Coordinates of C-alpha atoms in Angstrom, one line a residue:
M24 CA -61.9 37.3 -3.0
K25 CA -59.5 34.6 -4.4
A26 CA -59.7 36.3 -7.9
L27 CA -58.7 39.6 -6.4
K28 CA -55.7 38.1 -4.7
V29 CA -54.6 36.4 -7.9
F30 CA -55.0 39.6 -9.8
T31 CA -53.0 41.6 -7.2
V32 CA -50.2 39.0 -7.2
S33 CA -50.2 39.1 -11.0
I34 CA -49.9 42.9 -11.1
M35 CA -47.1 42.8 -8.6
A36 CA -45.2 40.2 -10.6
V37 CA -45.4 42.3 -13.8
L38 CA -44.2 45.4 -11.9
F39 CA -41.3 43.4 -10.4
L40 CA -40.3 41.9 -13.8
T41 CA -40.4 45.3 -15.5
D42 CA -38.7 47.1 -12.6
C43 CA -40.9 50.1 -13.3
S44 CA -38.1 51.9 -15.1
E45 CA -37.5 52.9 -18.7
D46 CA -33.9 51.6 -18.8
S47 CA -34.3 48.2 -17.3
R48 CA -34.5 45.0 -19.4
N49 CA -37.8 44.3 -21.1
P50 CA -38.6 40.7 -20.3
L51 CA -40.8 40.3 -23.4
T52 CA -38.2 41.5 -25.9
N53 CA -35.0 40.8 -23.9
T54 CA -33.6 44.2 -24.7
Y55 CA -32.5 47.2 -22.6
G56 CA -33.4 50.8 -22.8
N57 CA -31.0 53.7 -23.3
P58 CA -28.6 54.4 -20.4
A59 CA -29.6 56.9 -17.8
P60 CA -27.4 59.4 -15.9
R61 CA -27.2 57.1 -12.9
D62 CA -25.4 54.5 -15.2
F63 CA -22.5 56.9 -15.6
L64 CA -22.3 59.0 -12.4
D65 CA -20.6 56.3 -10.3
S66 CA -17.5 56.8 -12.3
D67 CA -15.2 59.7 -11.4
N68 CA -14.4 60.1 -15.1
A69 CA -18.0 60.6 -16.1
D70 CA -18.5 63.8 -18.1
I71 CA -22.1 63.8 -19.4
F72 CA -25.1 66.0 -20.2
Y73 CA -28.7 65.1 -20.7
F74 CA -31.3 66.3 -23.3
D75 CA -34.6 64.8 -24.5
G76 CA -34.2 61.6 -22.5
L77 CA -30.7 60.8 -23.8
V78 CA -27.3 61.0 -22.2
Y79 CA -24.4 62.5 -24.1
S80 CA -20.9 61.5 -23.0
N81 CA -17.6 63.3 -23.5
A82 CA -15.8 61.7 -26.5
E83 CA -12.5 63.6 -26.5
D84 CA -10.5 60.4 -26.1
V85 CA -12.5 58.3 -28.6
K86 CA -10.2 57.8 -31.6
W87 CA -12.9 57.8 -34.3
V88 CA -14.4 61.0 -32.9
Q89 CA -10.9 62.6 -32.9
E90 CA -10.7 61.8 -36.6
L91 CA -14.0 63.5 -37.5
E92 CA -14.1 66.6 -39.6
Y93 CA -17.1 68.7 -38.9
E94 CA -18.6 72.1 -39.0
L95 CA -20.7 73.5 -36.2
G96 CA -24.4 73.4 -37.1
E97 CA -27.3 74.9 -35.3
P98 CA -27.5 75.2 -31.6
F99 CA -28.7 72.1 -29.9
G100 CA -29.1 73.3 -26.3
E101 CA -27.7 75.1 -23.4
I102 CA -26.5 73.6 -20.1
T103 CA -28.8 75.1 -17.4
R104 CA -27.8 73.1 -14.4
Q105 CA -24.8 71.3 -13.0
T106 CA -25.1 68.4 -10.6
D107 CA -23.6 65.0 -9.8
K108 CA -26.9 63.7 -8.4
A109 CA -28.7 61.4 -11.0
V110 CA -32.1 62.2 -9.5
L111 CA -31.7 65.9 -10.3
F112 CA -30.9 65.3 -14.0
K113 CA -33.4 66.9 -16.4
D114 CA -33.0 68.5 -19.8
G115 CA -30.0 70.8 -19.9
T116 CA -28.2 69.2 -16.9
A117 CA -24.5 68.3 -16.9
N118 CA -22.2 67.0 -14.3
K119 CA -19.0 68.8 -15.4
L120 CA -20.0 71.4 -18.1
P121 CA -20.7 74.8 -16.5
E122 CA -24.1 76.4 -16.7
G123 CA -24.4 78.5 -19.8
T124 CA -22.4 76.2 -22.0
E125 CA -23.8 76.1 -25.5
V126 CA -23.9 72.7 -27.3
Y127 CA -24.1 72.5 -31.1
K128 CA -25.1 69.9 -33.7
T129 CA -22.7 68.8 -36.4
E130 CA -23.2 66.8 -39.6
T131 CA -21.5 63.9 -37.8
P132 CA -22.6 61.9 -34.7
A133 CA -20.7 64.4 -32.5
Y134 CA -22.3 67.2 -30.6
I135 CA -19.9 70.0 -29.7
A136 CA -19.9 71.9 -26.4
I137 CA -17.9 75.1 -26.3
V138 CA -16.1 75.9 -23.0
D139 CA -13.7 78.9 -22.9
G140 CA -13.3 78.7 -26.7
K141 CA -12.5 75.0 -26.6
E142 CA -14.6 72.6 -28.7
I143 CA -15.4 69.4 -26.7
P144 CA -17.1 66.5 -28.6
Y145 CA -19.9 64.5 -27.0
I146 CA -21.8 61.5 -28.4
K147 CA -25.2 60.0 -27.7
M148 CA -25.2 57.0 -25.4
I149 CA -27.9 54.8 -26.9
E150 CA -28.5 51.1 -26.6
G151 CA -28.0 48.9 -29.7

């Protein structure tokens, strides 16, 4: 019985330390995972979309992105849902881009969303 209690407490401690989430600090490596939609949506200025487990953020005001020269590549994805609720984010979800918006790859770090003929650059939000 005592061994079972020690085992249960040990498992609970591990779960507490890892916080059971993919974007919390890993206590073994002291690193963080990639940001999640909830990390951005508290800001009124957030303009993000989500694909393949990664958040892409509007980079119109980022100087080095403004200076990029690019050509549109193949389609990357389409926005299929719009919400400001982090728990509802899944592939193809955005908080400001309208449903049906096409996103394209480029040969640069920028991804381009086209809204009403306007090209809007987005970049991946990845940790380290």
